[in-house]
Amino acid sequence: MKGFERPIEISPTQLVLLVFGTIVGVGFITLPRGVVEKAREDAWITIILAGFVSLVSLWLILRTARIFPKDTLVEYNVKIFGRFCGFLFNLLFAEYFLLFTVTGIRTMAEVVRAEMLPFTPLEAIIIAMLITIFYAAWDGLMPIVRINESGQPITFLLIILFFMIAYLEADWYEIRAPFAEGFLRVVQPIPDTTYSYLGFEILLLYYPFVLKKEKCFWNASTGIALSGAFYSFIVLGALLTLGPDVTMTQTYPVVTMAKMIEIVRQFVERAELLLIILWLPLAYTTHLVVFFSSAFTMNRMFPRISQRWWMGLSIPVIYVLTLIPDNLMEMERWTNYVGVIGMFILFVYPLLLLAGVFVRRKLGLLPASGIQEGEES
Amino acid sequence: MRIFNWVLPMLVIACISLLTAGCWDYQELEDRAIIVGLGIDELPPVRSNGFETRMYQVVVQIVEAAAEDGGDQKGGGFGSSGKQSGYTNFVIETPSIADGIERVVTRSDRLPNMSHLQTIALGEKVARKGINELYDFFARFPQMRRHTEMLVFDGPISQLFATPSVSEPTPALHIAEMIDNVQRTIVMPVSNLGTVSKSVRSQSPFLLVKAAMNENKEILINQVAVFDTFKMIGTLSREQMMDISVLQDEIERGVLHFPCYQGKKTGLQIIAGNCKIKPELREGHPHITFDVELEGEMMEYQCLGASFEKPEQIKRLEQIVSDMLRIRLKRTAEKVRNKYGVDVLRLRTRLKNERDLYKELRQRPSEFFRRLTIDVKADVKIRNIGNNVQTPNRELRPK
C-alpha cells in the first residue's frame, strides 16, 4: 500500500485551500442565474449572507468533530447511532459524495462541449475527466491536498485578473442601493444560495488529519470567506456587465460574461475559452476531493476492500450515472437533489449528531465531554 | 494489488493518447467556413397550410483565409463564382437563420463556423417588420459573440457585403471597423449584439447604426435607427444622436459644433464629461434634470475678429456655449420624448435608485413618458484654445 503509510497531516494553509478548492467548482458558472432571478440587484449581498449562514454550519460540524478528534465521521456515526443506523448514515454520505461527483462531472462536460468542443461526444469528455480524477486520487489524500495547495493560489489569481478585464465593461448604473426592494427579497434566496457553499462538509471526514485543531474553525472559515468573496465578485460582475435581466436568462451567465471580453478587436475574440481553461482546474479540484471522499468513506466502512478498488469500482458507476440525464436541465434537477442532501448534511445532520451525543452521554454510553475533548491534546 | 503498478499507467496513457492526441473534433482551417458577416433582409412571405411564413434573404460572408494571407485566391464575389477576393458570399432564401447557415454546407465543401462573426446587417424592411424571429438565434447560439456589430442598411444587403475597401479585403470586417470607430466617438454609444440583448431582455428600446450607400458607392454612417419591441420605429440624425449620447452619459471624444454668427461654426472637441440626472416628482409628474458637465478644447472658430487672450473672454465663450448646449439638449430630449415616447434616454437603468419613479417607468412606460418633464443644465469648460489666441481681423474677410 505504497503512499498510504505516509502520515496524513493537513496544515492550516492546506486546510484553507482545501476548503476553498472543494467549495468553488462547477457551480459558479451557473450561480448568478438563480440568485439574480430571486434577489436581482442585491444578489451579491445574498451571496455574502449565505456565506455567514455556512459559517454557522461549519461551527456545528466542528463542534461535533471535536468530540471525536481521532475518528472520522464513519467511526463516530456508529458510536452515536449504533451499527445499523450508523451504517445507513455512512452509506448516505458515500452516495452523496458519489452523486456530487456525478452532477459536477456532467455539468463540466456540458459546458466544455457547448463552448469548446462542440463535435466531441459527451462520453469522450466524461471519460477524459474521470481518468484525470482517478489518476490524481490514486495516492490518497495528501497528493489531493497538495494539488489544492499548489494549484489554487495561481488559478484563483489568474481567474480574478481575467474577470477584472470583464469589469472594464461594467455599467455601474446596473446596481442600486442595497435593500432597495426590501430585506425579504435579499434573505429569501439564502437557502438555495447556500448550496453553492457545499464542500466544507468534508471536514466531517478529514478533521482527524487536521493539524492545529484549535485553529480549524478559523482556517476553514477563511476558506469559506474566500469562496464567498469570489462568488460575490462573480455575481457582481455578471450584474454589472450583463444586467439582471440578461443574467437570469443565460444558461451559463459567467461564460456569457466572459464573452464580453475582447482584448484588441479581432485579436483575442473568444475569451470564454480562456475562462474555461482557468475554470477547469477549479472544477477538477472539487470533483477530485468529493470523488476521493466517496471511496474514502466506503473504505472506512469496508476496510477489507482497498480505497483504490473502491475508486476503480465507482468510476463505471459515475460514468453511467453522468449519462442518464437527458439534458442539462434534467441534470440541474439532480444537482438540486444533491443540494437538498447537502443542506441536510450541513445543518440537520450535525444537530442530530450533537443530540445523539447528548443522549448517549445521559445514558452513560459515551464518556463525559471533558474526557472526550481532552483526548484532543 | 501490484497489478495496478503497471496496468493503471498503461491504461491512462492509452486512454489519454486515444482521447487527446488527435483532438476528437479537429478540423483543418481550410475545412472551416469562417463566417464574418451575416446580412438579412425581408422577402415576400410564403403561405402554406393557412399560415404565413416570413422569408428572409440571408447573405453569408465567408472569409477566404488563403486569399487574406496573400496566397492563392479562390472564390470571391457571390456564390462560388465572380472576381477573386478575400471572401465568398452565399445568398440564401430561407425562413430560418439556422437553416440558412446550415445550407452553406450544401453549397460549399466546408462546415460553417460562426465564432468569428463580425457584422450583422439588417435590411430596413426586416428592421421595420421586426427582428423577433431572428433575435433568438443570435441570443441562443453559443458561438455568437456579444461584441458582434449590428447595423441597419438602407439598400440591398448583398450590395453592402460586396463594397470594396482599401484597408480591409473583407467587407464585413471593414463595416465592423467602421461601426467600432463611430462608437468610440460621441456620435454613437456602444451598440452591438450584447447591448441589443440587454435591451431586449429589460424591455428597453435600443439604437443601431444606420448606414446607406452614397452616389460614389461608399458606405456612409449618418443616422441611427431606433428600435422598440424588436421593431425599428424611426431614425435619429447624427446631431440628435450626439445629444442623446451626452444625455445618456455616454460621453466619448468627438466634436460638438455651435454657431458663432452668420451661420459660421465653432468646433469644440470633447475631452471628458459626465451627465448626472436628478429625478424628482414635481406636482405628481416625473421630472428629470440632466446636469451636463463637459470639458473641451477649441478645434475651430470660423468667426473672425475674436480674441481669447484674457480669461474673461474664454469665460464668456464658455457661458455662450453652455447656454446653446442647454437649449439644444433640451430640444432634442423633448423631441425624442414626444416622437417616440420610449426610453431612448436610457432612464430605466439610471432610475434604479428612485423607487417610485422606477416602478412607474417599468409598469407604465408610455404614461411615464407622456407626463415626463425635462430640464437641462449645462456647464462647458474650455481647457485649451489651441495655438491661436486670436482669429484673423474681420477686415480680412473676402468681400
PDB file of C-alpha atoms in Angstrom, chain A residues 126-302:
ATOM      1  CA  ILE A 126     -16.514  12.482 -19.373  1.00  0.00           C
ATOM      2  CA  ILE A 127     -14.075   9.581 -19.768  1.00  0.00           C
ATOM      3  CA  ALA A 128     -11.154  12.007 -20.037  1.00  0.00           C
ATOM      4  CA  MET A 129     -12.319  13.779 -16.881  1.00  0.00           C
ATOM      5  CA  LEU A 130     -12.791  10.542 -14.943  1.00  0.00           C
ATOM      6  CA  ILE A 131      -9.339   9.283 -15.901  1.00  0.00           C
ATOM      7  CA  THR A 132      -7.845  12.541 -14.671  1.00  0.00           C
ATOM      8  CA  ILE A 133      -9.513  12.430 -11.258  1.00  0.00           C
ATOM      9  CA  PHE A 134      -8.892   8.701 -10.904  1.00  0.00           C
ATOM     10  CA  TYR A 135      -5.194   9.201 -11.534  1.00  0.00           C
ATOM     11  CA  ALA A 136      -4.910  12.219  -9.241  1.00  0.00           C
ATOM     12  CA  ALA A 137      -6.728  10.433  -6.398  1.00  0.00           C
ATOM     13  CA  TRP A 138      -4.661   7.273  -6.755  1.00  0.00           C
ATOM     14  CA  ASP A 139      -2.161   8.029  -3.999  1.00  0.00           C
ATOM     15  CA  GLY A 140      -4.612   9.151  -1.369  1.00  0.00           C
ATOM     16  CA  LEU A 141      -5.496  12.323   0.445  1.00  0.00           C
ATOM     17  CA  MET A 142      -2.147  14.076   0.715  1.00  0.00           C
ATOM     18  CA  PRO A 143      -1.500  14.421  -3.043  1.00  0.00           C
ATOM     19  CA  ILE A 144      -5.010  15.844  -3.354  1.00  0.00           C
ATOM     20  CA  VAL A 145      -4.315  18.324  -0.583  1.00  0.00           C
ATOM     21  CA  ARG A 146      -1.045  19.280  -2.249  1.00  0.00           C
ATOM     22  CA  ILE A 147      -2.718  19.677  -5.654  1.00  0.00           C
ATOM     23  CA  ASN A 148      -5.037  22.183  -3.999  1.00  0.00           C
ATOM     24  CA  GLU A 149      -2.162  23.865  -2.199  1.00  0.00           C
ATOM     25  CA  SER A 150      -0.020  24.270  -5.293  1.00  0.00           C
ATOM     26  CA  GLY A 151      -2.697  24.914  -7.885  1.00  0.00           C
ATOM     27  CA  GLN A 152      -5.375  27.002  -6.204  1.00  0.00           C
ATOM     28  CA  PRO A 153      -3.493  30.259  -5.489  1.00  0.00           C
ATOM     29  CA  ILE A 154      -2.295  30.780  -9.059  1.00  0.00           C
ATOM     30  CA  THR A 155      -5.620  29.680 -10.585  1.00  0.00           C
ATOM     31  CA  PHE A 156      -7.511  31.966  -8.221  1.00  0.00           C
ATOM     32  CA  LEU A 157      -5.261  34.908  -9.027  1.00  0.00           C
ATOM     33  CA  LEU A 158      -5.490  34.346 -12.789  1.00  0.00           C
ATOM     34  CA  ILE A 159      -9.255  33.977 -12.776  1.00  0.00           C
ATOM     35  CA  ILE A 160      -9.629  37.176 -10.740  1.00  0.00           C
ATOM     36  CA  LEU A 161      -7.358  39.004 -13.188  1.00  0.00           C
ATOM     37  CA  PHE A 162      -9.391  37.567 -16.053  1.00  0.00           C
ATOM     38  CA  PHE A 163     -12.667  38.847 -14.659  1.00  0.00           C
ATOM     39  CA  MET A 164     -11.120  42.215 -13.875  1.00  0.00           C
ATOM     40  CA  ILE A 165     -10.954  42.623 -17.655  1.00  0.00           C
ATOM     41  CA  ALA A 166     -14.688  41.920 -17.817  1.00  0.00           C
ATOM     42  CA  TYR A 167     -15.184  44.598 -15.159  1.00  0.00           C
ATOM     43  CA  LEU A 168     -13.855  47.117 -17.692  1.00  0.00           C
ATOM     44  CA  GLU A 169     -17.169  46.626 -19.487  1.00  0.00           C
ATOM     45  CA  ALA A 170     -19.125  47.322 -16.305  1.00  0.00           C
ATOM     46  CA  ASP A 171     -22.156  49.557 -16.377  1.00  0.00           C
ATOM     47  CA  TRP A 172     -22.341  50.781 -12.782  1.00  0.00           C
ATOM     48  CA  TYR A 173     -25.897  52.003 -13.291  1.00  0.00           C
ATOM     49  CA  GLU A 174     -26.951  48.343 -13.240  1.00  0.00           C
ATOM     50  CA  ILE A 175     -26.676  48.093  -9.452  1.00  0.00           C
ATOM     51  CA  ARG A 176     -28.545  50.111  -6.904  1.00  0.00           C
ATOM     52  CA  ALA A 177     -28.510  50.892  -3.209  1.00  0.00           C
ATOM     53  CA  PRO A 178     -28.731  47.666  -1.150  1.00  0.00           C
ATOM     54  CA  PHE A 179     -32.098  46.528   0.172  1.00  0.00           C
ATOM     55  CA  ALA A 180     -33.991  48.950  -2.099  1.00  0.00           C
ATOM     56  CA  GLU A 181     -36.658  46.273  -2.654  1.00  0.00           C
ATOM     57  CA  GLY A 182     -36.772  45.318   1.000  1.00  0.00           C
ATOM     58  CA  PHE A 183     -34.888  42.952   3.252  1.00  0.00           C
ATOM     59  CA  LEU A 184     -37.016  39.905   2.468  1.00  0.00           C
ATOM     60  CA  ARG A 185     -36.052  39.833  -1.191  1.00  0.00           C
ATOM     61  CA  VAL A 186     -32.384  39.509  -0.191  1.00  0.00           C
ATOM     62  CA  VAL A 187     -32.956  36.939   2.535  1.00  0.00           C
ATOM     63  CA  GLN A 188     -35.398  34.605   0.757  1.00  0.00           C
ATOM     64  CA  PRO A 189     -32.889  33.116  -1.708  1.00  0.00           C
ATOM     65  CA  ILE A 190     -30.332  32.343   1.030  1.00  0.00           C
ATOM     66  CA  PRO A 191     -31.238  28.613   1.390  1.00  0.00           C
ATOM     67  CA  ASP A 192     -30.803  27.955  -2.335  1.00  0.00           C
ATOM     68  CA  THR A 193     -27.645  30.046  -2.441  1.00  0.00           C
ATOM     69  CA  THR A 194     -26.114  28.120   0.455  1.00  0.00           C
ATOM     70  CA  TYR A 195     -25.951  25.115  -1.936  1.00  0.00           C
ATOM     71  CA  SER A 196     -23.053  26.891  -3.583  1.00  0.00           C
ATOM     72  CA  TYR A 197     -21.038  26.631  -0.376  1.00  0.00           C
ATOM     73  CA  LEU A 198     -21.347  22.852  -0.213  1.00  0.00           C
ATOM     74  CA  GLY A 199     -17.968  21.200   0.118  1.00  0.00           C
ATOM     75  CA  PHE A 200     -16.701  22.049   3.594  1.00  0.00           C
ATOM     76  CA  GLU A 201     -18.657  19.091   4.999  1.00  0.00           C
ATOM     77  CA  ILE A 202     -15.556  17.060   4.039  1.00  0.00           C
ATOM     78  CA  LEU A 203     -14.271  18.172   7.435  1.00  0.00           C
ATOM     79  CA  LEU A 204     -16.515  15.531   8.951  1.00  0.00           C
ATOM     80  CA  LEU A 205     -14.166  13.050   7.292  1.00  0.00           C
ATOM     81  CA  TYR A 206     -10.814  14.778   7.423  1.00  0.00           C
ATOM     82  CA  TYR A 207     -10.904  16.570  10.775  1.00  0.00           C
ATOM     83  CA  PRO A 208      -8.695  13.894  12.434  1.00  0.00           C
ATOM     84  CA  PHE A 209      -5.918  14.740   9.954  1.00  0.00           C
ATOM     85  CA  VAL A 210      -6.018  18.491  10.582  1.00  0.00           C
ATOM     86  CA  LEU A 211      -3.000  19.952  12.338  1.00  0.00           C
ATOM     87  CA  LYS A 212      -3.644  22.729  14.862  1.00  0.00           C
ATOM     88  CA  LYS A 213      -7.206  21.679  15.502  1.00  0.00           C
ATOM     89  CA  GLU A 214      -7.760  24.665  17.794  1.00  0.00           C
ATOM     90  CA  LYS A 215      -7.491  26.921  14.728  1.00  0.00           C
ATOM     91  CA  CYS A 216      -9.542  24.669  12.482  1.00  0.00           C
ATOM     92  CA  PHE A 217     -12.644  26.875  12.609  1.00  0.00           C
ATOM     93  CA  TRP A 218     -10.664  29.999  11.767  1.00  0.00           C
ATOM     94  CA  ASN A 219      -8.838  28.323   8.863  1.00  0.00           C
ATOM     95  CA  ALA A 220     -11.922  26.663   7.404  1.00  0.00           C
ATOM     96  CA  SER A 221     -13.791  29.979   7.803  1.00  0.00           C
ATOM     97  CA  THR A 222     -11.064  31.669   5.798  1.00  0.00           C
ATOM     98  CA  GLY A 223     -11.642  29.114   3.033  1.00  0.00           C
ATOM     99  CA  ILE A 224     -15.390  29.802   3.123  1.00  0.00           C
ATOM    100  CA  ALA A 225     -14.842  33.563   3.239  1.00  0.00           C
ATOM    101  CA  LEU A 226     -12.536  33.371   0.222  1.00  0.00           C
ATOM    102  CA  SER A 227     -15.184  31.381  -1.636  1.00  0.00           C
ATOM    103  CA  GLY A 228     -17.854  33.915  -0.637  1.00  0.00           C
ATOM    104  CA  ALA A 229     -15.741  36.850  -1.752  1.00  0.00           C
ATOM    105  CA  PHE A 230     -15.061  35.103  -5.050  1.00  0.00           C
ATOM    106  CA  TYR A 231     -18.732  34.277  -5.606  1.00  0.00           C
ATOM    107  CA  SER A 232     -19.740  37.805  -4.741  1.00  0.00           C
ATOM    108  CA  PHE A 233     -17.174  39.197  -7.155  1.00  0.00           C
ATOM    109  CA  ILE A 234     -18.502  36.949  -9.918  1.00  0.00           C
ATOM    110  CA  VAL A 235     -22.166  37.731  -9.297  1.00  0.00           C
ATOM    111  CA  LEU A 236     -21.491  41.448  -9.089  1.00  0.00           C
ATOM    112  CA  GLY A 237     -19.517  41.200 -12.319  1.00  0.00           C
ATOM    113  CA  ALA A 238     -22.410  39.452 -14.051  1.00  0.00           C
ATOM    114  CA  LEU A 239     -24.809  42.135 -12.816  1.00  0.00           C
ATOM    115  CA  LEU A 240     -22.587  44.965 -13.972  1.00  0.00           C
ATOM    116  CA  THR A 241     -21.711  43.565 -17.364  1.00  0.00           C
ATOM    117  CA  LEU A 242     -24.890  41.756 -18.364  1.00  0.00           C
ATOM    118  CA  GLY A 243     -27.507  43.390 -16.162  1.00  0.00           C
ATOM    119  CA  PRO A 244     -30.024  41.390 -14.091  1.00  0.00           C
ATOM    120  CA  ASP A 245     -32.438  40.714 -16.944  1.00  0.00           C
ATOM    121  CA  VAL A 246     -29.838  39.053 -19.165  1.00  0.00           C
ATOM    122  CA  THR A 247     -28.070  37.277 -16.292  1.00  0.00           C
ATOM    123  CA  MET A 248     -31.162  35.370 -15.254  1.00  0.00           C
ATOM    124  CA  THR A 249     -31.898  34.163 -18.781  1.00  0.00           C
ATOM    125  CA  GLN A 250     -28.471  32.788 -19.624  1.00  0.00           C
ATOM    126  CA  THR A 251     -27.706  29.089 -19.341  1.00  0.00           C
ATOM    127  CA  TYR A 252     -24.131  29.854 -18.266  1.00  0.00           C
ATOM    128  CA  PRO A 253     -24.128  33.538 -17.224  1.00  0.00           C
ATOM    129  CA  VAL A 254     -20.455  33.544 -16.271  1.00  0.00           C
ATOM    130  CA  VAL A 255     -19.489  32.241 -19.709  1.00  0.00           C
ATOM    131  CA  THR A 256     -21.677  34.931 -21.277  1.00  0.00           C
ATOM    132  CA  MET A 257     -19.915  37.474 -19.090  1.00  0.00           C
ATOM    133  CA  ALA A 258     -16.576  36.205 -20.415  1.00  0.00           C
ATOM    134  CA  LYS A 259     -17.898  36.761 -23.921  1.00  0.00           C
ATOM    135  CA  MET A 260     -17.991  40.470 -23.116  1.00  0.00           C
ATOM    136  CA  ILE A 261     -14.217  40.459 -23.015  1.00  0.00           C
ATOM    137  CA  GLU A 262     -12.482  41.479 -26.188  1.00  0.00           C
ATOM    138  CA  ILE A 263      -8.816  42.347 -25.941  1.00  0.00           C
ATOM    139  CA  VAL A 264      -7.993  44.384 -29.041  1.00  0.00           C
ATOM    140  CA  ARG A 265     -10.567  43.809 -31.724  1.00  0.00           C
ATOM    141  CA  GLN A 266     -10.019  40.588 -33.712  1.00  0.00           C
ATOM    142  CA  PHE A 267      -7.005  39.684 -31.537  1.00  0.00           C
ATOM    143  CA  VAL A 268      -8.464  37.899 -28.508  1.00  0.00           C
ATOM    144  CA  GLU A 269     -12.017  37.276 -29.627  1.00  0.00           C
ATOM    145  CA  ARG A 270     -13.145  34.205 -27.760  1.00  0.00           C
ATOM    146  CA  ALA A 271     -12.162  34.938 -24.188  1.00  0.00           C
ATOM    147  CA  GLU A 272     -14.644  32.351 -22.913  1.00  0.00           C
ATOM    148  CA  LEU A 273     -12.146  29.689 -23.957  1.00  0.00           C
ATOM    149  CA  LEU A 274      -9.599  31.277 -21.632  1.00  0.00           C
ATOM    150  CA  LEU A 275     -12.197  31.222 -18.882  1.00  0.00           C
ATOM    151  CA  ILE A 276     -12.821  27.520 -19.409  1.00  0.00           C
ATOM    152  CA  ILE A 277      -9.083  26.831 -19.297  1.00  0.00           C
ATOM    153  CA  LEU A 278      -8.856  28.693 -15.976  1.00  0.00           C
ATOM    154  CA  TRP A 279     -12.055  27.208 -14.632  1.00  0.00           C
ATOM    155  CA  LEU A 280     -11.245  23.547 -15.294  1.00  0.00           C
ATOM    156  CA  PRO A 281      -8.598  23.281 -12.515  1.00  0.00           C
ATOM    157  CA  LEU A 282     -11.094  24.791 -10.058  1.00  0.00           C
ATOM    158  CA  ALA A 283     -13.753  22.293 -11.130  1.00  0.00           C
ATOM    159  CA  TYR A 284     -11.341  19.357 -11.096  1.00  0.00           C
ATOM    160  CA  THR A 285     -10.231  20.006  -7.532  1.00  0.00           C
ATOM    161  CA  THR A 286     -13.845  19.812  -6.345  1.00  0.00           C
ATOM    162  CA  HIS A 287     -14.509  16.564  -8.178  1.00  0.00           C
ATOM    163  CA  LEU A 288     -11.231  15.154  -7.032  1.00  0.00           C
ATOM    164  CA  VAL A 289     -11.991  15.766  -3.371  1.00  0.00           C
ATOM    165  CA  VAL A 290     -15.586  14.525  -3.440  1.00  0.00           C
ATOM    166  CA  PHE A 291     -14.710  11.517  -5.616  1.00  0.00           C
ATOM    167  CA  PHE A 292     -11.968  10.568  -3.192  1.00  0.00           C
ATOM    168  CA  SER A 293     -14.247  11.213  -0.222  1.00  0.00           C
ATOM    169  CA  SER A 294     -16.747   8.691  -1.579  1.00  0.00           C
ATOM    170  CA  ALA A 295     -14.069   5.994  -1.869  1.00  0.00           C
ATOM    171  CA  PHE A 296     -12.591   7.033   1.495  1.00  0.00           C
ATOM    172  CA  THR A 297     -15.964   6.599   3.207  1.00  0.00           C
ATOM    173  CA  MET A 298     -16.562   3.218   1.573  1.00  0.00           C
ATOM    174  CA  ASN A 299     -13.076   2.067   2.517  1.00  0.00           C
ATOM    175  CA  ARG A 300     -13.662   3.046   6.133  1.00  0.00           C
ATOM    176  CA  MET A 301     -16.958   1.162   6.085  1.00  0.00           C
ATOM    177  CA  PHE A 302     -15.491  -1.915   4.410  1.00  0.00           C
TER     178      PHE A 302
END
